[in-house]
Amino acid sequence: MKKAPAIFAIAALSAMSLAACSDPDQAPEANGETDDTQVSEVSAKFYDIDSIETQEDIAALVPQAVKDQDALRNGASTDYAPAEFRDTDGQTPVGYDIEIIKALAKVMGLSEGTTTHAEFPTIIPSLGTKFDVGASSFTITEERLEQVNMVSYVEVGSSYAVKKGNPSGFDPADVCGTTLGVQTGTYQHDLANEMSQQCEADGKEAIKVMPHDLNTDSVTKLVGGQYDAVLSDSTITGWAIEQTGGDLEQIGEVIESEPQGIAINKDDAELTEAVQKAMQYLMDEGILVEILDLYGAGDAALDEAVVNLGK
């Protein structure tokens, strides 16, 4: 039976500041625009994890090493709101992926689900040692499925953000020759490089792909007029538009809609099964949708948790 939502919300000043930052390869525009836009307020929202009941049959599947540590340890690049970002102290991870990890841990009979910040490209190599799982907006791709097991839970597309009014005249139907911000190691980073290669193959100017470890750095450059657009998950684009107070807007339709998954060490079949069963429970009980709804992403929820979808 679906449980009634049990939700807490805390409004706070955001540590996700879009302050000016230095990029030696990209100087500010000569028109005098600066990239000092600040995100003034954000709501860090929390699900009532105590309302979730441990499922003993699922808890029995959890590997002994994870039981012994009594925690599900997650690695996430916590600068990708609303999925994973940092609270007012600049340290505490918040977002819907963080709440999902806590919920999974409760279903699995563990005392807590913890999330530690890690740069995006370092998360997968750390699974099975530093982290048990990686919930950090990982798109399920063939390349990743060669490295890890993945349990599907949401489907998210990609979209472009531009400055309000699109002053650079960015055309999502013809991105050749533009300067495009992305987060390092993401699906959008790969997509932008592929599009750039196609531009060159077609005899057009390549895209200047500008990768950053933190997505907010790309957004800062866009607000400052240094980039034509930023390509990111559609949920992240919507959040960036809201948090910059309307300085940005989405242009074009959502593209390349793909499922995302929780990443688990390829050799850990026990933990993979436990996470899959726990995720399916959250789906069946409506809890996954309720958590995603906290951040306006309920429509992204899948209804079936599949291991290594499409492989």
PDB file of C-alpha atoms in Angstrom:
ATOM      1  CA  MET A   1       0.000   0.000   0.000  1.00  0.00           C
ATOM      2  CA  LYS A   2       1.283   3.465  -0.871  1.00  0.00           C
ATOM      3  CA  LYS A   3       2.328   5.472   2.139  1.00  0.00           C
ATOM      4  CA  ALA A   4       1.276   9.057   2.656  1.00  0.00           C
ATOM      5  CA  PRO A   5       4.094  11.519   2.016  1.00  0.00           C
ATOM      6  CA  ALA A   6       6.218  12.285   5.041  1.00  0.00           C
ATOM      7  CA  ILE A   7       8.293  15.325   4.159  1.00  0.00           C
ATOM      8  CA  PHE A   8      10.346  18.000   5.863  1.00  0.00           C
ATOM      9  CA  ALA A   9      11.697  21.134   4.162  1.00  0.00           C
ATOM     10  CA  ILE A  10      14.305  23.605   5.329  1.00  0.00           C
ATOM     11  CA  ALA A  11      14.770  26.930   3.549  1.00  0.00           C
ATOM     12  CA  ALA A  12      18.301  28.260   3.740  1.00  0.00           C
ATOM     13  CA  LEU A  13      20.904  30.414   2.077  1.00  0.00           C
ATOM     14  CA  SER A  14      22.711  28.353  -0.498  1.00  0.00           C
ATOM     15  CA  ALA A  15      26.337  27.388  -0.424  1.00  0.00           C
ATOM     16  CA  MET A  16      26.006  26.719  -4.126  1.00  0.00           C
ATOM     17  CA  SER A  17      27.401  30.132  -5.007  1.00  0.00           C
ATOM     18  CA  LEU A  18      27.907  31.185  -8.582  1.00  0.00           C
ATOM     19  CA  ALA A  19      30.788  33.456  -7.643  1.00  0.00           C
ATOM     20  CA  ALA A  20      33.405  34.539 -10.149  1.00  0.00           C
ATOM     21  CA  CYS A  21      36.147  32.018 -10.844  1.00  0.00           C
ATOM     22  CA  SER A  22      39.305  32.073 -12.891  1.00  0.00           C
ATOM     23  CA  ASP A  23      39.681  30.277 -16.201  1.00  0.00           C
ATOM     24  CA  PRO A  24      43.008  30.928 -17.918  1.00  0.00           C
ATOM     25  CA  ASP A  25      41.645  29.737 -21.245  1.00  0.00           C
ATOM     26  CA  GLN A  26      38.599  31.974 -21.275  1.00  0.00           C
ATOM     27  CA  ALA A  27      38.738  35.685 -20.473  1.00  0.00           C
ATOM     28  CA  PRO A  28      35.618  37.714 -19.592  1.00  0.00           C
ATOM     29  CA  GLU A  29      33.745  39.403 -22.396  1.00  0.00           C
ATOM     30  CA  ALA A  30      34.837  42.910 -23.230  1.00  0.00           C
ATOM     31  CA  ASN A  31      31.306  44.243 -22.775  1.00  0.00           C
ATOM     32  CA  GLY A  32      31.900  44.624 -19.040  1.00  0.00           C
ATOM     33  CA  GLU A  33      29.661  41.797 -17.911  1.00  0.00           C
ATOM     34  CA  THR A  34      30.872  40.020 -14.811  1.00  0.00           C
ATOM     35  CA  ASP A  35      30.152  36.546 -13.514  1.00  0.00           C
ATOM     36  CA  ASP A  36      29.342  37.547  -9.933  1.00  0.00           C
ATOM     37  CA  THR A  37      25.770  36.300  -9.906  1.00  0.00           C
ATOM     38  CA  GLN A  38      24.833  34.748  -6.570  1.00  0.00           C
ATOM     39  CA  VAL A  39      22.267  32.088  -5.867  1.00  0.00           C
ATOM     40  CA  SER A  40      20.351  33.701  -3.034  1.00  0.00           C
ATOM     41  CA  GLU A  41      18.175  30.963  -1.625  1.00  0.00           C
ATOM     42  CA  VAL A  42      17.571  27.244  -1.944  1.00  0.00           C
ATOM     43  CA  SER A  43      15.395  24.743  -0.141  1.00  0.00           C
ATOM     44  CA  ALA A  44      17.138  21.647   1.148  1.00  0.00           C
ATOM     45  CA  LYS A  45      14.316  19.137   1.484  1.00  0.00           C
ATOM     46  CA  PHE A  46      14.310  15.916   3.447  1.00  0.00           C
ATOM     47  CA  TYR A  47      12.143  12.807   3.436  1.00  0.00           C
ATOM     48  CA  ASP A  48      11.026  11.237   6.721  1.00  0.00           C
ATOM     49  CA  ILE A  49      13.287   8.195   6.492  1.00  0.00           C
ATOM     50  CA  ASP A  50      12.037   6.882   9.838  1.00  0.00           C
ATOM     51  CA  SER A  51       8.645   6.253   8.221  1.00  0.00           C
ATOM     52  CA  ILE A  52      10.206   3.594   5.962  1.00  0.00           C
ATOM     53  CA  GLU A  53      10.124   0.011   7.234  1.00  0.00           C
ATOM     54  CA  THR A  54      13.111  -2.324   6.947  1.00  0.00           C
ATOM     55  CA  GLN A  55      12.339  -5.332   4.746  1.00  0.00           C
ATOM     56  CA  GLU A  56      13.897  -8.360   6.391  1.00  0.00           C
ATOM     57  CA  ASP A  57      14.031 -10.418   3.180  1.00  0.00           C
ATOM     58  CA  ILE A  58      16.005  -7.640   1.505  1.00  0.00           C
ATOM     59  CA  ALA A  59      18.195  -7.054   4.565  1.00  0.00           C
ATOM     60  CA  ALA A  60      19.177 -10.729   4.420  1.00  0.00           C
ATOM     61  CA  LEU A  61      20.717 -10.122   0.982  1.00  0.00           C
ATOM     62  CA  VAL A  62      23.130  -7.437   2.183  1.00  0.00           C
ATOM     63  CA  PRO A  63      26.787  -8.570   2.170  1.00  0.00           C
ATOM     64  CA  GLN A  64      28.294  -9.157   5.603  1.00  0.00           C
ATOM     65  CA  ALA A  65      30.939  -6.462   5.123  1.00  0.00           C
ATOM     66  CA  VAL A  66      28.233  -3.862   4.565  1.00  0.00           C
ATOM     67  CA  LYS A  67      26.243  -5.176   7.527  1.00  0.00           C
ATOM     68  CA  ASP A  68      29.340  -4.896   9.710  1.00  0.00           C
ATOM     69  CA  GLN A  69      29.861  -1.231   8.843  1.00  0.00           C
ATOM     70  CA  ASP A  70      26.075  -0.695   9.295  1.00  0.00           C
ATOM     71  CA  ALA A  71      25.982   1.943   6.586  1.00  0.00           C
ATOM     72  CA  LEU A  72      25.515   2.260   2.835  1.00  0.00           C
ATOM     73  CA  ARG A  73      28.362   4.509   1.671  1.00  0.00           C
ATOM     74  CA  ASN A  74      27.637   6.591  -1.412  1.00  0.00           C
ATOM     75  CA  GLY A  75      30.004   8.677  -3.506  1.00  0.00           C
ATOM     76  CA  ALA A  76      28.554  11.670  -5.375  1.00  0.00           C
ATOM     77  CA  SER A  77      29.765  14.809  -7.094  1.00  0.00           C
ATOM     78  CA  THR A  78      27.747  17.180  -4.947  1.00  0.00           C
ATOM     79  CA  ASP A  79      27.421  20.094  -7.326  1.00  0.00           C
ATOM     80  CA  TYR A  80      24.631  18.880  -9.560  1.00  0.00           C
ATOM     81  CA  ALA A  81      21.437  20.218  -7.996  1.00  0.00           C
ATOM     82  CA  PRO A  82      18.756  19.118  -7.505  1.00  0.00           C
ATOM     83  CA  ALA A  83      20.120  15.549  -7.562  1.00  0.00           C
ATOM     84  CA  GLU A  84      23.155  16.179  -5.362  1.00  0.00           C
ATOM     85  CA  PHE A  85      24.529  19.424  -4.011  1.00  0.00           C
ATOM     86  CA  ARG A  86      25.663  20.941  -0.696  1.00  0.00           C
ATOM     87  CA  ASP A  87      23.724  22.607   2.109  1.00  0.00           C
ATOM     88  CA  THR A  88      24.401  25.978   3.717  1.00  0.00           C
ATOM     89  CA  ASP A  89      27.551  24.820   5.498  1.00  0.00           C
ATOM     90  CA  GLY A  90      29.166  24.066   2.150  1.00  0.00           C
ATOM     91  CA  GLN A  91      29.818  20.497   3.264  1.00  0.00           C
ATOM     92  CA  THR A  92      26.611  18.541   3.940  1.00  0.00           C
ATOM     93  CA  PRO A  93      25.325  16.715   0.837  1.00  0.00           C
ATOM     94  CA  VAL A  94      21.642  17.251   0.040  1.00  0.00           C
ATOM     95  CA  GLY A  95      19.370  16.485  -2.913  1.00  0.00           C
ATOM     96  CA  TYR A  96      17.147  13.695  -4.133  1.00  0.00           C
ATOM     97  CA  ASP A  97      19.958  11.176  -4.696  1.00  0.00           C
ATOM     98  CA  ILE A  98      21.106  11.696  -1.112  1.00  0.00           C
ATOM     99  CA  GLU A  99      17.570  11.035   0.177  1.00  0.00           C
ATOM    100  CA  ILE A 100      17.266   7.942  -2.029  1.00  0.00           C
ATOM    101  CA  ILE A 101      20.472   6.503  -0.549  1.00  0.00           C
ATOM    102  CA  LYS A 102      19.122   7.039   2.971  1.00  0.00           C
ATOM    103  CA  ALA A 103      15.870   5.323   1.974  1.00  0.00           C
ATOM    104  CA  LEU A 104      17.683   2.364   0.411  1.00  0.00           C
ATOM    105  CA  ALA A 105      19.763   1.934   3.561  1.00  0.00           C
ATOM    106  CA  LYS A 106      16.636   1.868   5.729  1.00  0.00           C
ATOM    107  CA  VAL A 107      14.964  -0.761   3.549  1.00  0.00           C
ATOM    108  CA  MET A 108      18.182  -2.814   3.700  1.00  0.00           C
ATOM    109  CA  GLY A 109      18.271  -2.735   7.514  1.00  0.00           C
ATOM    110  CA  LEU A 110      21.266  -0.412   7.827  1.00  0.00           C
ATOM    111  CA  SER A 111      21.515   2.417  10.339  1.00  0.00           C
ATOM    112  CA  GLU A 112      22.348   5.058   7.778  1.00  0.00           C
ATOM    113  CA  GLY A 113      23.006   5.915   4.185  1.00  0.00           C
ATOM    114  CA  THR A 114      25.941   8.310   3.926  1.00  0.00           C
ATOM    115  CA  THR A 115      27.083  10.429   0.998  1.00  0.00           C
ATOM    116  CA  THR A 116      30.605  11.796   0.578  1.00  0.00           C
ATOM    117  CA  HIS A 117      31.621  14.288  -2.078  1.00  0.00           C
ATOM    118  CA  ALA A 118      33.976  13.027  -4.785  1.00  0.00           C
ATOM    119  CA  GLU A 119      34.896  14.429  -8.173  1.00  0.00           C
ATOM    120  CA  PHE A 120      32.692  12.744 -10.758  1.00  0.00           C
ATOM    121  CA  PRO A 121      35.364  10.763 -12.662  1.00  0.00           C
ATOM    122  CA  THR A 122      36.752   9.273  -9.411  1.00  0.00           C
ATOM    123  CA  ILE A 123      33.531   7.680  -8.145  1.00  0.00           C
ATOM    124  CA  ILE A 124      33.371   4.513 -10.258  1.00  0.00           C
ATOM    125  CA  PRO A 125      37.044   3.564  -9.615  1.00  0.00           C
ATOM    126  CA  SER A 126      36.335   3.882  -5.857  1.00  0.00           C
ATOM    127  CA  LEU A 127      33.389   1.456  -5.762  1.00  0.00           C
ATOM    128  CA  GLY A 128      34.054  -1.552  -3.575  1.00  0.00           C
ATOM    129  CA  THR A 129      36.734   0.247  -1.559  1.00  0.00           C
ATOM    130  CA  LYS A 130      35.899   3.810  -0.528  1.00  0.00           C
ATOM    131  CA  PHE A 131      32.235   3.628  -1.592  1.00  0.00           C
ATOM    132  CA  ASP A 132      29.622   0.868  -1.743  1.00  0.00           C
ATOM    133  CA  VAL A 133      27.489   2.616  -4.359  1.00  0.00           C
ATOM    134  CA  GLY A 134      27.566   5.610  -6.637  1.00  0.00           C
ATOM    135  CA  ALA A 135      24.361   7.643  -6.878  1.00  0.00           C
ATOM    136  CA  SER A 136      25.447  10.724  -8.782  1.00  0.00           C
ATOM    137  CA  SER A 137      23.205  11.120 -11.852  1.00  0.00           C
ATOM    138  CA  PHE A 138      25.026   8.335 -13.719  1.00  0.00           C
ATOM    139  CA  THR A 139      23.504   7.802 -17.147  1.00  0.00           C
ATOM    140  CA  ILE A 140      23.463   4.095 -18.028  1.00  0.00           C
ATOM    141  CA  THR A 141      25.833   3.631 -20.964  1.00  0.00           C
ATOM    142  CA  GLU A 142      27.495   0.629 -22.575  1.00  0.00           C
ATOM    143  CA  GLU A 143      30.899   1.902 -21.473  1.00  0.00           C
ATOM    144  CA  ARG A 144      29.833   2.163 -17.828  1.00  0.00           C
ATOM    145  CA  LEU A 145      28.180  -1.259 -17.910  1.00  0.00           C
ATOM    146  CA  GLU A 146      31.564  -2.696 -18.813  1.00  0.00           C
ATOM    147  CA  GLN A 147      32.933  -1.252 -15.566  1.00  0.00           C
ATOM    148  CA  VAL A 148      30.095  -1.547 -13.030  1.00  0.00           C
ATOM    149  CA  ASN A 149      26.630  -2.936 -12.377  1.00  0.00           C
ATOM    150  CA  MET A 150      23.866  -0.336 -12.565  1.00  0.00           C
ATOM    151  CA  VAL A 151      20.344  -0.379 -11.096  1.00  0.00           C
ATOM    152  CA  SER A 152      17.947   1.871 -13.032  1.00  0.00           C
ATOM    153  CA  TYR A 153      15.676   4.285 -11.160  1.00  0.00           C
ATOM    154  CA  VAL A 154      15.071   7.489 -13.165  1.00  0.00           C
ATOM    155  CA  GLU A 155      15.065   8.592 -16.794  1.00  0.00           C
ATOM    156  CA  VAL A 156      16.383  12.053 -17.538  1.00  0.00           C
ATOM    157  CA  GLY A 157      17.037  13.901 -20.773  1.00  0.00           C
ATOM    158  CA  SER A 158      19.580  16.564 -21.627  1.00  0.00           C
ATOM    159  CA  SER A 159      18.850  20.213 -22.359  1.00  0.00           C
ATOM    160  CA  TYR A 160      20.592  23.482 -23.122  1.00  0.00           C
ATOM    161  CA  ALA A 161      20.567  26.551 -20.889  1.00  0.00           C
ATOM    162  CA  VAL A 162      21.350  29.974 -22.351  1.00  0.00           C
ATOM    163  CA  LYS A 163      21.320  33.495 -20.976  1.00  0.00           C
ATOM    164  CA  LYS A 164      17.868  35.066 -20.848  1.00  0.00           C
ATOM    165  CA  GLY A 165      16.983  36.318 -24.288  1.00  0.00           C
ATOM    166  CA  ASN A 166      19.709  34.170 -25.889  1.00  0.00           C
ATOM    167  CA  PRO A 167      22.017  37.129 -26.658  1.00  0.00           C
ATOM    168  CA  SER A 168      24.599  34.922 -28.401  1.00  0.00           C
ATOM    169  CA  GLY A 169      21.979  33.557 -30.809  1.00  0.00           C
ATOM    170  CA  PHE A 170      22.640  29.948 -29.817  1.00  0.00           C
ATOM    171  CA  ASP A 171      20.776  27.508 -32.077  1.00  0.00           C
ATOM    172  CA  PRO A 172      20.302  24.025 -30.570  1.00  0.00           C
ATOM    173  CA  ALA A 173      19.757  22.687 -34.088  1.00  0.00           C
ATOM    174  CA  ASP A 174      23.223  23.867 -35.178  1.00  0.00           C
ATOM    175  CA  VAL A 175      25.739  23.960 -32.336  1.00  0.00           C
ATOM    176  CA  CYS A 176      28.879  23.917 -34.489  1.00  0.00           C
ATOM    177  CA  GLY A 177      31.297  26.732 -33.696  1.00  0.00           C
ATOM    178  CA  THR A 178      29.772  27.508 -30.302  1.00  0.00           C
ATOM    179  CA  THR A 179      31.334  27.493 -26.839  1.00  0.00           C
ATOM    180  CA  LEU A 180      29.575  24.930 -24.671  1.00  0.00           C
ATOM    181  CA  GLY A 181      29.977  24.299 -20.934  1.00  0.00           C
ATOM    182  CA  VAL A 182      29.637  20.754 -19.540  1.00  0.00           C
ATOM    183  CA  GLN A 183      30.584  18.820 -16.404  1.00  0.00           C
ATOM    184  CA  THR A 184      33.676  16.644 -16.752  1.00  0.00           C
ATOM    185  CA  GLY A 185      33.046  12.939 -17.283  1.00  0.00           C
ATOM    186  CA  THR A 186      29.288  13.210 -17.723  1.00  0.00           C
ATOM    187  CA  TYR A 187      27.103  11.879 -20.505  1.00  0.00           C
ATOM    188  CA  GLN A 188      26.766  15.451 -21.780  1.00  0.00           C
ATOM    189  CA  HIS A 189      30.554  15.789 -21.923  1.00  0.00           C
ATOM    190  CA  ASP A 190      30.720  12.738 -24.207  1.00  0.00           C
ATOM    191  CA  LEU A 191      27.745  13.946 -26.253  1.00  0.00           C
ATOM    192  CA  ALA A 192      29.289  17.374 -26.793  1.00  0.00           C
ATOM    193  CA  ASN A 193      32.556  15.809 -27.979  1.00  0.00           C
ATOM    194  CA  GLU A 194      30.664  13.528 -30.370  1.00  0.00           C
ATOM    195  CA  MET A 195      28.731  16.474 -31.792  1.00  0.00           C
ATOM    196  CA  SER A 196      31.959  18.429 -32.201  1.00  0.00           C
ATOM    197  CA  GLN A 197      33.539  15.568 -34.143  1.00  0.00           C
ATOM    198  CA  GLN A 198      30.487  15.440 -36.390  1.00  0.00           C
ATOM    199  CA  CYS A 199      30.769  19.177 -37.013  1.00  0.00           C
ATOM    200  CA  GLU A 200      34.335  18.723 -38.212  1.00  0.00           C
ATOM    201  CA  ALA A 201      33.356  15.718 -40.338  1.00  0.00           C
ATOM    202  CA  ASP A 202      30.738  17.927 -41.989  1.00  0.00           C
ATOM    203  CA  GLY A 203      33.313  20.606 -42.744  1.00  0.00           C
ATOM    204  CA  LYS A 204      32.048  22.964 -40.055  1.00  0.00           C
ATOM    205  CA  GLU A 205      33.794  24.591 -37.119  1.00  0.00           C
ATOM    206  CA  ALA A 206      34.229  22.366 -34.058  1.00  0.00           C
ATOM    207  CA  ILE A 207      32.425  23.060 -30.803  1.00  0.00           C
ATOM    208  CA  LYS A 208      34.633  24.561 -28.107  1.00  0.00           C
ATOM    209  CA  VAL A 209      33.756  22.075 -25.353  1.00  0.00           C
ATOM    210  CA  MET A 210      34.549  23.535 -21.916  1.00  0.00           C
ATOM    211  CA  PRO A 211      34.523  20.826 -19.197  1.00  0.00           C
ATOM    212  CA  HIS A 212      34.429  21.696 -15.487  1.00  0.00           C
ATOM    213  CA  ASP A 213      34.627  19.479 -12.418  1.00  0.00           C
ATOM    214  CA  LEU A 214      31.666  21.412 -11.009  1.00  0.00           C
ATOM    215  CA  ASN A 215      28.534  22.138 -13.015  1.00  0.00           C
ATOM    216  CA  THR A 216      28.065  25.486 -11.268  1.00  0.00           C
ATOM    217  CA  ASP A 217      31.352  26.644 -12.778  1.00  0.00           C
ATOM    218  CA  SER A 218      29.848  26.146 -16.246  1.00  0.00           C
ATOM    219  CA  VAL A 219      26.721  28.025 -15.176  1.00  0.00           C
ATOM    220  CA  THR A 220      28.852  30.864 -13.784  1.00  0.00           C
ATOM    221  CA  LYS A 221      30.631  31.255 -17.106  1.00  0.00           C
ATOM    222  CA  LEU A 222      27.305  31.231 -18.943  1.00  0.00           C
ATOM    223  CA  VAL A 223      25.815  33.906 -16.696  1.00  0.00           C
ATOM    224  CA  GLY A 224      28.999  35.942 -17.189  1.00  0.00           C
ATOM    225  CA  GLY A 225      28.580  35.827 -20.958  1.00  0.00           C
ATOM    226  CA  GLN A 226      31.630  33.699 -21.631  1.00  0.00           C
ATOM    227  CA  TYR A 227      29.817  30.618 -22.925  1.00  0.00           C
ATOM    228  CA  ASP A 228      27.033  30.347 -25.485  1.00  0.00           C
ATOM    229  CA  ALA A 229      25.225  27.572 -23.611  1.00  0.00           C
ATOM    230  CA  VAL A 230      25.535  24.868 -20.962  1.00  0.00           C
ATOM    231  CA  LEU A 231      24.465  21.289 -21.674  1.00  0.00           C
ATOM    232  CA  SER A 232      23.328  19.239 -18.669  1.00  0.00           C
ATOM    233  CA  ASP A 233      20.600  16.917 -17.420  1.00  0.00           C
ATOM    234  CA  SER A 234      17.155  18.459 -17.959  1.00  0.00           C
ATOM    235  CA  THR A 235      16.448  18.421 -14.205  1.00  0.00           C
ATOM    236  CA  ILE A 236      19.709  20.260 -13.567  1.00  0.00           C
ATOM    237  CA  THR A 237      18.935  22.830 -16.271  1.00  0.00           C
ATOM    238  CA  GLY A 238      15.590  23.597 -14.657  1.00  0.00           C
ATOM    239  CA  TRP A 239      17.193  23.978 -11.257  1.00  0.00           C
ATOM    240  CA  ALA A 240      19.922  26.310 -12.582  1.00  0.00           C
ATOM    241  CA  ILE A 241      17.279  28.524 -14.198  1.00  0.00           C
ATOM    242  CA  GLU A 242      15.383  28.771 -10.912  1.00  0.00           C
ATOM    243  CA  GLN A 243      18.457  29.398  -8.785  1.00  0.00           C
ATOM    244  CA  THR A 244      19.834  32.184 -11.004  1.00  0.00           C
ATOM    245  CA  GLY A 245      16.595  34.120 -10.623  1.00  0.00           C
ATOM    246  CA  GLY A 246      15.666  33.943 -14.277  1.00  0.00           C
ATOM    247  CA  ASP A 247      19.053  35.007 -15.663  1.00  0.00           C
ATOM    248  CA  LEU A 248      18.984  31.785 -17.712  1.00  0.00           C
ATOM    249  CA  GLU A 249      16.399  30.011 -19.838  1.00  0.00           C
ATOM    250  CA  GLN A 250      16.112  26.648 -21.541  1.00  0.00           C
ATOM    251  CA  ILE A 251      16.295  26.635 -25.294  1.00  0.00           C
ATOM    252  CA  GLY A 252      15.058  23.800 -27.495  1.00  0.00           C
ATOM    253  CA  GLU A 253      13.439  20.552 -26.457  1.00  0.00           C
ATOM    254  CA  VAL A 254      14.766  17.928 -24.063  1.00  0.00           C
ATOM    255  CA  ILE A 255      17.030  15.586 -26.036  1.00  0.00           C
ATOM    256  CA  GLU A 256      18.657  12.199 -25.633  1.00  0.00           C
ATOM    257  CA  SER A 257      16.392  10.991 -22.810  1.00  0.00           C
ATOM    258  CA  GLU A 258      18.222   8.126 -21.091  1.00  0.00           C
ATOM    259  CA  PRO A 259      17.844   6.067 -17.885  1.00  0.00           C
ATOM    260  CA  GLN A 260      20.160   6.695 -14.961  1.00  0.00           C
ATOM    261  CA  GLY A 261      21.305   4.130 -12.430  1.00  0.00           C
ATOM    262  CA  ILE A 262      22.935   3.459  -9.080  1.00  0.00           C
ATOM    263  CA  ALA A 263      26.453   2.153  -9.774  1.00  0.00           C
ATOM    264  CA  ILE A 264      27.836  -0.843  -7.851  1.00  0.00           C
ATOM    265  CA  ASN A 265      31.122  -2.730  -8.098  1.00  0.00           C
ATOM    266  CA  LYS A 266      30.965  -5.245 -10.964  1.00  0.00           C
ATOM    267  CA  ASP A 267      32.094  -8.114  -8.725  1.00  0.00           C
ATOM    268  CA  ASP A 268      29.564  -7.483  -5.949  1.00  0.00           C
ATOM    269  CA  ALA A 269      26.550  -9.542  -7.024  1.00  0.00           C
ATOM    270  CA  GLU A 270      25.129  -9.663  -3.486  1.00  0.00           C
ATOM    271  CA  LEU A 271      25.040  -5.912  -3.004  1.00  0.00           C
ATOM    272  CA  THR A 272      23.719  -5.439  -6.540  1.00  0.00           C
ATOM    273  CA  GLU A 273      20.751  -7.707  -5.799  1.00  0.00           C
ATOM    274  CA  ALA A 274      20.091  -6.029  -2.439  1.00  0.00           C
ATOM    275  CA  VAL A 275      20.099  -2.547  -4.011  1.00  0.00           C
ATOM    276  CA  GLN A 276      17.874  -3.710  -6.872  1.00  0.00           C
ATOM    277  CA  LYS A 277      15.306  -5.252  -4.503  1.00  0.00           C
ATOM    278  CA  ALA A 278      15.381  -2.215  -2.212  1.00  0.00           C
ATOM    279  CA  MET A 279      14.932   0.181  -5.127  1.00  0.00           C
ATOM    280  CA  GLN A 280      12.011  -1.857  -6.433  1.00  0.00           C
ATOM    281  CA  TYR A 281      10.425  -1.643  -2.982  1.00  0.00           C
ATOM    282  CA  LEU A 282      10.766   2.165  -3.022  1.00  0.00           C
ATOM    283  CA  MET A 283       9.123   2.199  -6.441  1.00  0.00           C
ATOM    284  CA  ASP A 284       6.283  -0.134  -5.495  1.00  0.00           C
ATOM    285  CA  GLU A 285       5.492   1.820  -2.322  1.00  0.00           C
ATOM    286  CA  GLY A 286       5.508   5.175  -4.088  1.00  0.00           C
ATOM    287  CA  ILE A 287       8.409   6.379  -1.957  1.00  0.00           C
ATOM    288  CA  LEU A 288      10.728   7.011  -4.900  1.00  0.00           C
ATOM    289  CA  VAL A 289       8.223   9.362  -6.522  1.00  0.00           C
ATOM    290  CA  GLU A 290       7.650  11.154  -3.219  1.00  0.00           C
ATOM    291  CA  ILE A 291      11.374  11.774  -2.783  1.00  0.00           C
ATOM    292  CA  LEU A 292      11.781  12.994  -6.352  1.00  0.00           C
ATOM    293  CA  ASP A 293       8.718  15.235  -5.972  1.00  0.00           C
ATOM    294  CA  LEU A 294      10.543  17.128  -3.238  1.00  0.00           C
ATOM    295  CA  TYR A 295      12.791  18.522  -5.956  1.00  0.00           C
ATOM    296  CA  GLY A 296      10.255  18.735  -8.778  1.00  0.00           C
ATOM    297  CA  ALA A 297      11.556  15.604 -10.485  1.00  0.00           C
ATOM    298  CA  GLY A 298       8.750  13.105  -9.842  1.00  0.00           C
ATOM    299  CA  ASP A 299       8.087  12.643 -13.553  1.00  0.00           C
ATOM    300  CA  ALA A 300      11.585  11.185 -13.951  1.00  0.00           C
ATOM    301  CA  ALA A 301      10.825   8.109 -11.810  1.00  0.00           C
ATOM    302  CA  LEU A 302      10.913   4.665 -13.402  1.00  0.00           C
ATOM    303  CA  ASP A 303       8.604   1.898 -12.182  1.00  0.00           C
ATOM    304  CA  GLU A 304      11.014  -1.012 -12.609  1.00  0.00           C
ATOM    305  CA  ALA A 305      14.496  -1.340 -11.108  1.00  0.00           C
ATOM    306  CA  VAL A 306      16.527  -3.261 -13.677  1.00  0.00           C
ATOM    307  CA  VAL A 307      20.120  -4.433 -13.320  1.00  0.00           C
ATOM    308  CA  ASN A 308      22.252  -3.435 -16.327  1.00  0.00           C
ATOM    309  CA  LEU A 309      19.352  -2.175 -18.414  1.00  0.00           C
ATOM    310  CA  GLY A 310      19.800  -2.745 -22.130  1.00  0.00           C
ATOM    311  CA  LYS A 311      22.742  -5.089 -21.857  1.00  0.00           C
TER     312      LYS A 311
END
